[in-house]
Amino acid sequence: MGQGQSEEQGARNVSTGKQCSSLWKELSHELAARFARKCFTPLEIAHFKDVFRSLADEQDGIQYWKEETLWRFLVLPDALTPGPLVYQMATYLGAFPFPSLAPSILTIEALLKVVVVMTERYGRVLKNGKADRNKLLFRSLAVFDRRMSSVYEKPPKETMDALKEASNGNMGSAVVSPVSPVQTHTFPFPIDQPANDDDEEEDDDELALAALESLDAIEVFKHDQKADTKIHHAQIPVDNFRRLIMLLLVIAPLDAQESLSKHAQRLTDTRIEGLRRVADSILWSFTPEENAGIFYHSFNTIIPVSLPFMFDGFNPLFEHFLFSKNLDLNRHRRKSSASTSMSSPTIPSSALSEELDGPLEPLLPREGDILDLNVLSQLAFFLKGNNLFRRLRPLYLGSEAGFSMGSIEQKVFNWRAPSILLVAGTRLPTKPEGTQERAFAETLPPKRFLDGAAGNSSSGKVAFGAYLDVPWKQTHKEAMGGSSCLLFQLEPIHEVFRPSTLITDYATFTKSGIGFGSPAPRARPVSGLSTHRALGPVSLFLDESLEFGVFNHDSTGGGSFYPSPTRKTDWQDRFEIDSLEVWGCGGDEEAAKQRAAWAFEEREAAARKSIKFGKDIESDRALLEMAGLVGNHNASGGSMG
């Protein structure tokens, strides 16, 4: 009797599994249909269909894309070998919102869902879903072993049979038949296998929940989650993540419908070496020295704070699916023109494309000692790219203007827009060497923290910076800056320190140096108080000679910038300045305003020099001082009453 009950229970389980699998297929198909209707225009869908069909392979009546087809279409640079990684992500996202069905075959409906997620168009359907795909992207990259990066040159026969059978079902058509890709409900990879995770918090993917809520299918998703390994057990291999970061650095400046091939042409050996150095700095912010891979906790902690725009380059890259060169909308117009004027030659579509695809406009007017194309893309991971690419101007370059406070004041003041200060240097030894180093150390508090982490670098090189959201000025009494100011480290570990709204000592410019995150220095020393420079808990300070600098990180916080959410230790980097740059964020209008301000100051200076005094020189000078033209401008005038 027991054996009969067991067989009966097994049969019921198989039947339930088949019913769930069928329901999952139907819901996945319905979600793709809603995406097609609400997230794209009819013209975009027409272009998408043409792109897919023109490059698709076919097996047993099923059209699909191979790995090579995907990365060739996206023009991914061979030098970085990102193709298998992007394909792995696509096969996971194609199974959305059912993770246990991944990896999916890239049929037209699966690829449509990939484009929806990568371009963040899902918000038009998933009204209750967060506009945040980070968890979904982590899932698409995370593995337990290397088998998830396998290539489907030809899908397995059982998978194609399941697709073919589903395509004969009466489900309607979302984009074209066959229906969306689905696997039989098996567990091809360890990440999909059941585990005893009852002691952990529920790991519901919010985008998937929103998708199924729109379909009234929450219970189905919860049933599927029982077969989905918890996200906290997965990790992204370090090598995979490094390759992804390098790709994201290359595509960061990409515009809509701009070919990646022209950016890939810039990938010289020197550029690739620079990309790898920047990628390592970013990678080490996830503390890979402690783990074999990147876990979700650090991924979810660091990206919102230090890398909020890292994945933005995927948006224009996957927009290419919505533009087919085969659909020439000007063909009819040219044909009509040819019939009315036979002397006018018809311009081929390829020639028109070449005209439109002119040479790339430089992303920077010139490179500095610190800021190059790689660092520019690194900045775009936490500062919006539309404020950086083709919008930065070199205001001050220390290697050309000289390392002095006067040079910075002359070059940077009167810039009426935000600016970015970058400083690079070499760590000083723990025990000062030489007279100048000792003199600098004596201006700082005697108690100092240990040096910061070296990351993947043994050179002792460090690079820091600050984003100032207001014009520069002398700060005699109070600091300058607003709540959008940022303090950041670029090398050897990438990290952004966000501003506090409680303490607003964001930036200072005085005769004693340039500071970020420290209070303005006292004008006169007070008897009985320390004469050492006051450093904020999280602060950057450059001395008045612009020869030395110090970055201080007190993990207890309490200053103008919040401490690191991951490096919960106290550290301090004292360094000798090698390079110093200030770049203005703005265009021709801001530059014209700065030139006008300079011209006004020159005219005023010339006017003061050309003033001729009368016989009573003291009386004339007194009148000019009251008018504010000469003398002490800060003195208060007398009463007119």
PDB file of C-alpha atoms in Angstrom, residues 319-521:
ATOM      1  CA  GLU A 319      18.508  50.573 -28.375  1.00  0.00           C
ATOM      2  CA  HIS A 320      20.228  49.353 -31.553  1.00  0.00           C
ATOM      3  CA  PHE A 321      17.642  46.565 -31.692  1.00  0.00           C
ATOM      4  CA  LEU A 322      15.035  49.226 -32.465  1.00  0.00           C
ATOM      5  CA  PHE A 323      16.732  50.513 -35.618  1.00  0.00           C
ATOM      6  CA  SER A 324      17.078  48.359 -38.714  1.00  0.00           C
ATOM      7  CA  LYS A 325      19.177  49.582 -41.616  1.00  0.00           C
ATOM      8  CA  ASN A 326      17.102  47.337 -43.891  1.00  0.00           C
ATOM      9  CA  LEU A 327      14.018  49.502 -43.361  1.00  0.00           C
ATOM     10  CA  ASP A 328      14.999  52.593 -45.324  1.00  0.00           C
ATOM     11  CA  LEU A 329      12.231  55.107 -44.672  1.00  0.00           C
ATOM     12  CA  ASN A 330      13.710  57.472 -47.247  1.00  0.00           C
ATOM     13  CA  ARG A 331      13.454  54.931 -50.066  1.00  0.00           C
ATOM     14  CA  HIS A 332       9.998  56.021 -51.196  1.00  0.00           C
ATOM     15  CA  ARG A 333      10.952  59.686 -50.930  1.00  0.00           C
ATOM     16  CA  ARG A 334      14.042  59.160 -53.093  1.00  0.00           C
ATOM     17  CA  LYS A 335      12.050  57.147 -55.621  1.00  0.00           C
ATOM     18  CA  SER A 336       9.554  59.992 -55.947  1.00  0.00           C
ATOM     19  CA  SER A 337      12.383  62.487 -56.404  1.00  0.00           C
ATOM     20  CA  ALA A 338      13.946  60.326 -59.105  1.00  0.00           C
ATOM     21  CA  SER A 339      10.684  60.175 -61.075  1.00  0.00           C
ATOM     22  CA  THR A 340      10.371  63.971 -61.136  1.00  0.00           C
ATOM     23  CA  SER A 341      14.034  64.671 -61.806  1.00  0.00           C
ATOM     24  CA  MET A 342      15.902  61.931 -63.668  1.00  0.00           C
ATOM     25  CA  SER A 343      19.117  63.935 -63.421  1.00  0.00           C
ATOM     26  CA  SER A 344      19.227  63.574 -59.639  1.00  0.00           C
ATOM     27  CA  PRO A 345      21.134  60.373 -58.753  1.00  0.00           C
ATOM     28  CA  THR A 346      19.730  58.126 -56.042  1.00  0.00           C
ATOM     29  CA  ILE A 347      22.007  57.978 -52.983  1.00  0.00           C
ATOM     30  CA  PRO A 348      22.413  54.402 -51.731  1.00  0.00           C
ATOM     31  CA  SER A 349      21.343  53.666 -48.197  1.00  0.00           C
ATOM     32  CA  SER A 350      24.913  52.700 -47.239  1.00  0.00           C
ATOM     33  CA  ALA A 351      26.199  56.041 -48.477  1.00  0.00           C
ATOM     34  CA  LEU A 352      23.606  57.857 -46.390  1.00  0.00           C
ATOM     35  CA  SER A 353      24.675  55.845 -43.378  1.00  0.00           C
ATOM     36  CA  GLU A 354      28.285  56.799 -43.972  1.00  0.00           C
ATOM     37  CA  GLU A 355      27.326  60.458 -44.169  1.00  0.00           C
ATOM     38  CA  LEU A 356      25.438  60.231 -40.894  1.00  0.00           C
ATOM     39  CA  ASP A 357      28.210  58.207 -39.267  1.00  0.00           C
ATOM     40  CA  GLY A 358      30.805  60.973 -39.444  1.00  0.00           C
ATOM     41  CA  PRO A 359      33.916  61.143 -37.288  1.00  0.00           C
ATOM     42  CA  LEU A 360      33.341  61.083 -33.568  1.00  0.00           C
ATOM     43  CA  GLU A 361      33.340  64.405 -31.780  1.00  0.00           C
ATOM     44  CA  PRO A 362      36.121  64.377 -29.159  1.00  0.00           C
ATOM     45  CA  LEU A 363      34.872  63.484 -25.688  1.00  0.00           C
ATOM     46  CA  LEU A 364      37.516  65.786 -24.180  1.00  0.00           C
ATOM     47  CA  PRO A 365      39.024  68.929 -25.714  1.00  0.00           C
ATOM     48  CA  ARG A 366      42.351  67.527 -24.514  1.00  0.00           C
ATOM     49  CA  GLU A 367      43.623  65.011 -21.969  1.00  0.00           C
ATOM     50  CA  GLY A 368      45.305  66.001 -18.732  1.00  0.00           C
ATOM     51  CA  ASP A 369      47.895  64.248 -16.617  1.00  0.00           C
ATOM     52  CA  ILE A 370      45.081  62.671 -14.575  1.00  0.00           C
ATOM     53  CA  LEU A 371      41.926  62.936 -16.657  1.00  0.00           C
ATOM     54  CA  ASP A 372      41.953  60.747 -19.767  1.00  0.00           C
ATOM     55  CA  LEU A 373      39.175  58.838 -21.526  1.00  0.00           C
ATOM     56  CA  ASN A 374      39.326  55.978 -19.016  1.00  0.00           C
ATOM     57  CA  VAL A 375      39.058  58.215 -15.960  1.00  0.00           C
ATOM     58  CA  LEU A 376      36.363  60.236 -17.726  1.00  0.00           C
ATOM     59  CA  SER A 377      34.220  57.087 -18.042  1.00  0.00           C
ATOM     60  CA  GLN A 378      35.030  56.250 -14.412  1.00  0.00           C
ATOM     61  CA  LEU A 379      33.644  59.651 -13.387  1.00  0.00           C
ATOM     62  CA  ALA A 380      30.526  58.948 -15.470  1.00  0.00           C
ATOM     63  CA  PHE A 381      29.787  55.956 -13.235  1.00  0.00           C
ATOM     64  CA  PHE A 382      28.763  58.375 -10.457  1.00  0.00           C
ATOM     65  CA  LEU A 383      28.327  61.734 -12.238  1.00  0.00           C
ATOM     66  CA  LYS A 384      25.765  61.947 -15.046  1.00  0.00           C
ATOM     67  CA  GLY A 385      27.478  61.511 -18.397  1.00  0.00           C
ATOM     68  CA  ASN A 386      25.578  64.352 -20.062  1.00  0.00           C
ATOM     69  CA  ASN A 387      27.446  66.725 -17.710  1.00  0.00           C
ATOM     70  CA  LEU A 388      30.823  65.213 -18.587  1.00  0.00           C
ATOM     71  CA  PHE A 389      31.173  63.950 -22.149  1.00  0.00           C
ATOM     72  CA  ARG A 390      31.950  66.867 -24.474  1.00  0.00           C
ATOM     73  CA  ARG A 391      31.110  69.215 -21.574  1.00  0.00           C
ATOM     74  CA  LEU A 392      34.389  69.455 -19.632  1.00  0.00           C
ATOM     75  CA  ARG A 393      36.937  72.238 -20.055  1.00  0.00           C
ATOM     76  CA  PRO A 394      40.416  72.361 -18.515  1.00  0.00           C
ATOM     77  CA  LEU A 395      40.417  75.376 -16.193  1.00  0.00           C
ATOM     78  CA  TYR A 396      43.677  74.668 -14.389  1.00  0.00           C
ATOM     79  CA  LEU A 397      46.455  72.177 -15.132  1.00  0.00           C
ATOM     80  CA  GLY A 398      49.233  72.320 -12.567  1.00  0.00           C
ATOM     81  CA  SER A 399      51.869  71.037 -14.999  1.00  0.00           C
ATOM     82  CA  GLU A 400      51.280  74.105 -17.190  1.00  0.00           C
ATOM     83  CA  ALA A 401      50.007  76.900 -14.919  1.00  0.00           C
ATOM     84  CA  GLY A 402      52.302  76.145 -11.995  1.00  0.00           C
ATOM     85  CA  PHE A 403      51.526  74.762  -8.545  1.00  0.00           C
ATOM     86  CA  SER A 404      50.416  77.847  -6.635  1.00  0.00           C
ATOM     87  CA  MET A 405      47.226  79.094  -5.017  1.00  0.00           C
ATOM     88  CA  GLY A 406      47.450  82.256  -7.104  1.00  0.00           C
ATOM     89  CA  SER A 407      47.424  80.271 -10.350  1.00  0.00           C
ATOM     90  CA  ILE A 408      44.313  78.371  -9.282  1.00  0.00           C
ATOM     91  CA  GLU A 409      42.564  81.565  -8.257  1.00  0.00           C
ATOM     92  CA  GLN A 410      43.416  83.197 -11.573  1.00  0.00           C
ATOM     93  CA  LYS A 411      42.324  80.224 -13.685  1.00  0.00           C
ATOM     94  CA  VAL A 412      39.357  78.847 -11.761  1.00  0.00           C
ATOM     95  CA  PHE A 413      37.610  81.798 -10.149  1.00  0.00           C
ATOM     96  CA  ASN A 414      34.793  83.359 -12.206  1.00  0.00           C
ATOM     97  CA  TRP A 415      33.770  79.951 -13.598  1.00  0.00           C
ATOM     98  CA  ARG A 416      30.027  80.169 -12.950  1.00  0.00           C
ATOM     99  CA  ALA A 417      29.251  76.459 -13.093  1.00  0.00           C
ATOM    100  CA  PRO A 418      30.184  73.238 -11.260  1.00  0.00           C
ATOM    101  CA  SER A 419      33.756  71.989 -11.448  1.00  0.00           C
ATOM    102  CA  ILE A 420      35.840  68.908 -10.654  1.00  0.00           C
ATOM    103  CA  LEU A 421      39.173  68.941  -8.828  1.00  0.00           C
ATOM    104  CA  LEU A 422      41.482  65.961  -9.359  1.00  0.00           C
ATOM    105  CA  VAL A 423      44.729  65.346  -7.490  1.00  0.00           C
ATOM    106  CA  ALA A 424      47.172  62.465  -7.857  1.00  0.00           C
ATOM    107  CA  GLY A 425      50.266  61.706  -5.879  1.00  0.00           C
ATOM    108  CA  THR A 426      52.529  59.203  -4.167  1.00  0.00           C
ATOM    109  CA  ARG A 427      52.105  58.060  -0.565  1.00  0.00           C
ATOM    110  CA  LEU A 428      54.559  59.487   1.938  1.00  0.00           C
ATOM    111  CA  PRO A 429      56.442  57.126   4.262  1.00  0.00           C
ATOM    112  CA  THR A 430      55.130  56.716   7.786  1.00  0.00           C
ATOM    113  CA  LYS A 431      58.183  58.528   9.153  1.00  0.00           C
ATOM    114  CA  PRO A 432      58.673  61.868   7.370  1.00  0.00           C
ATOM    115  CA  GLU A 433      61.841  62.206   5.346  1.00  0.00           C
ATOM    116  CA  GLY A 434      63.323  65.582   4.589  1.00  0.00           C
ATOM    117  CA  THR A 435      62.649  69.063   5.913  1.00  0.00           C
ATOM    118  CA  GLN A 436      59.549  69.778   3.839  1.00  0.00           C
ATOM    119  CA  GLU A 437      57.833  66.492   4.726  1.00  0.00           C
ATOM    120  CA  ARG A 438      58.488  67.069   8.423  1.00  0.00           C
ATOM    121  CA  ALA A 439      57.170  70.639   8.195  1.00  0.00           C
ATOM    122  CA  PHE A 440      53.969  69.366   6.584  1.00  0.00           C
ATOM    123  CA  ALA A 441      53.549  66.591   9.174  1.00  0.00           C
ATOM    124  CA  GLU A 442      53.896  69.138  11.995  1.00  0.00           C
ATOM    125  CA  THR A 443      50.865  71.058  10.698  1.00  0.00           C
ATOM    126  CA  LEU A 444      48.653  67.975  11.066  1.00  0.00           C
ATOM    127  CA  PRO A 445      47.281  66.354  14.242  1.00  0.00           C
ATOM    128  CA  PRO A 446      49.967  64.113  15.822  1.00  0.00           C
ATOM    129  CA  LYS A 447      47.633  61.122  16.015  1.00  0.00           C
ATOM    130  CA  ARG A 448      47.303  59.583  12.571  1.00  0.00           C
ATOM    131  CA  PHE A 449      45.637  56.466  11.196  1.00  0.00           C
ATOM    132  CA  LEU A 450      47.290  53.712   9.185  1.00  0.00           C
ATOM    133  CA  ASP A 451      47.625  54.050   5.418  1.00  0.00           C
ATOM    134  CA  GLY A 452      44.631  53.165   3.300  1.00  0.00           C
ATOM    135  CA  ALA A 453      44.351  49.884   1.397  1.00  0.00           C
ATOM    136  CA  ALA A 454      46.724  49.464  -1.539  1.00  0.00           C
ATOM    137  CA  GLY A 455      44.260  47.519  -3.685  1.00  0.00           C
ATOM    138  CA  ASN A 456      45.932  45.828  -6.619  1.00  0.00           C
ATOM    139  CA  SER A 457      48.716  48.435  -6.793  1.00  0.00           C
ATOM    140  CA  SER A 458      52.198  48.288  -5.294  1.00  0.00           C
ATOM    141  CA  SER A 459      53.340  51.676  -6.618  1.00  0.00           C
ATOM    142  CA  GLY A 460      51.949  53.754  -3.761  1.00  0.00           C
ATOM    143  CA  LYS A 461      50.010  55.921  -6.241  1.00  0.00           C
ATOM    144  CA  VAL A 462      46.781  57.515  -5.032  1.00  0.00           C
ATOM    145  CA  ALA A 463      44.191  59.725  -6.728  1.00  0.00           C
ATOM    146  CA  PHE A 464      41.384  61.699  -5.102  1.00  0.00           C
ATOM    147  CA  GLY A 465      38.926  64.305  -6.250  1.00  0.00           C
ATOM    148  CA  ALA A 466      35.970  66.480  -5.424  1.00  0.00           C
ATOM    149  CA  TYR A 467      32.909  67.706  -7.297  1.00  0.00           C
ATOM    150  CA  LEU A 468      32.028  71.298  -6.376  1.00  0.00           C
ATOM    151  CA  ASP A 469      28.506  72.348  -7.356  1.00  0.00           C
ATOM    152  CA  VAL A 470      29.028  76.117  -6.878  1.00  0.00           C
ATOM    153  CA  PRO A 471      31.553  78.673  -8.203  1.00  0.00           C
ATOM    154  CA  TRP A 472      34.887  78.942  -6.402  1.00  0.00           C
ATOM    155  CA  LYS A 473      35.551  81.814  -4.001  1.00  0.00           C
ATOM    156  CA  GLN A 474      37.671  82.831  -1.052  1.00  0.00           C
ATOM    157  CA  THR A 475      36.230  81.355   2.164  1.00  0.00           C
ATOM    158  CA  HIS A 476      37.260  83.717   4.952  1.00  0.00           C
ATOM    159  CA  LYS A 477      34.439  82.916   7.378  1.00  0.00           C
ATOM    160  CA  GLU A 478      32.368  80.006   6.060  1.00  0.00           C
ATOM    161  CA  ALA A 479      32.753  77.114   3.663  1.00  0.00           C
ATOM    162  CA  MET A 480      31.332  76.962   0.152  1.00  0.00           C
ATOM    163  CA  GLY A 481      29.411  74.249  -1.634  1.00  0.00           C
ATOM    164  CA  GLY A 482      25.933  72.754  -1.734  1.00  0.00           C
ATOM    165  CA  SER A 483      24.297  69.425  -1.025  1.00  0.00           C
ATOM    166  CA  SER A 484      25.371  68.018  -4.421  1.00  0.00           C
ATOM    167  CA  CYS A 485      29.090  68.166  -3.592  1.00  0.00           C
ATOM    168  CA  LEU A 486      30.981  64.877  -3.686  1.00  0.00           C
ATOM    169  CA  LEU A 487      34.299  63.654  -2.374  1.00  0.00           C
ATOM    170  CA  PHE A 488      35.812  60.596  -4.044  1.00  0.00           C
ATOM    171  CA  GLN A 489      38.808  58.335  -4.404  1.00  0.00           C
ATOM    172  CA  LEU A 490      39.750  57.032  -7.868  1.00  0.00           C
ATOM    173  CA  GLU A 491      42.925  55.044  -7.191  1.00  0.00           C
ATOM    174  CA  PRO A 492      43.881  52.485  -5.932  1.00  0.00           C
ATOM    175  CA  ILE A 493      40.298  51.857  -4.776  1.00  0.00           C
ATOM    176  CA  HIS A 494      37.243  53.533  -6.232  1.00  0.00           C
ATOM    177  CA  GLU A 495      34.846  55.031  -3.695  1.00  0.00           C
ATOM    178  CA  VAL A 496      32.451  57.982  -3.484  1.00  0.00           C
ATOM    179  CA  PHE A 497      31.731  59.758  -0.213  1.00  0.00           C
ATOM    180  CA  ARG A 498      28.287  61.337  -0.189  1.00  0.00           C
ATOM    181  CA  PRO A 499      27.554  64.699   1.492  1.00  0.00           C
ATOM    182  CA  SER A 500      25.782  65.159   4.804  1.00  0.00           C
ATOM    183  CA  THR A 501      23.119  67.832   5.169  1.00  0.00           C
ATOM    184  CA  LEU A 502      23.771  68.348   8.883  1.00  0.00           C
ATOM    185  CA  ILE A 503      27.314  69.695   8.621  1.00  0.00           C
ATOM    186  CA  THR A 504      28.009  71.767   5.513  1.00  0.00           C
ATOM    187  CA  ASP A 505      31.772  72.402   5.569  1.00  0.00           C
ATOM    188  CA  TYR A 506      31.999  71.072   2.028  1.00  0.00           C
ATOM    189  CA  ALA A 507      34.888  73.140   0.579  1.00  0.00           C
ATOM    190  CA  THR A 508      37.293  75.893   1.632  1.00  0.00           C
ATOM    191  CA  PHE A 509      39.800  78.020  -0.257  1.00  0.00           C
ATOM    192  CA  THR A 510      42.090  80.077   1.994  1.00  0.00           C
ATOM    193  CA  LYS A 511      45.691  81.206   2.137  1.00  0.00           C
ATOM    194  CA  SER A 512      46.495  78.054   4.137  1.00  0.00           C
ATOM    195  CA  GLY A 513      45.328  75.667   1.401  1.00  0.00           C
ATOM    196  CA  ILE A 514      42.362  73.936  -0.229  1.00  0.00           C
ATOM    197  CA  GLY A 515      40.109  71.733   1.857  1.00  0.00           C
ATOM    198  CA  PHE A 516      37.059  69.504   1.370  1.00  0.00           C
ATOM    199  CA  GLY A 517      35.135  68.247   4.388  1.00  0.00           C
ATOM    200  CA  SER A 518      37.027  70.316   6.963  1.00  0.00           C
ATOM    201  CA  PRO A 519      35.908  73.489   8.742  1.00  0.00           C
ATOM    202  CA  ALA A 520      37.318  76.826   7.599  1.00  0.00           C
ATOM    203  CA  PRO A 521      40.552  77.604   9.488  1.00  0.00           C
TER     204      PRO A 521
END
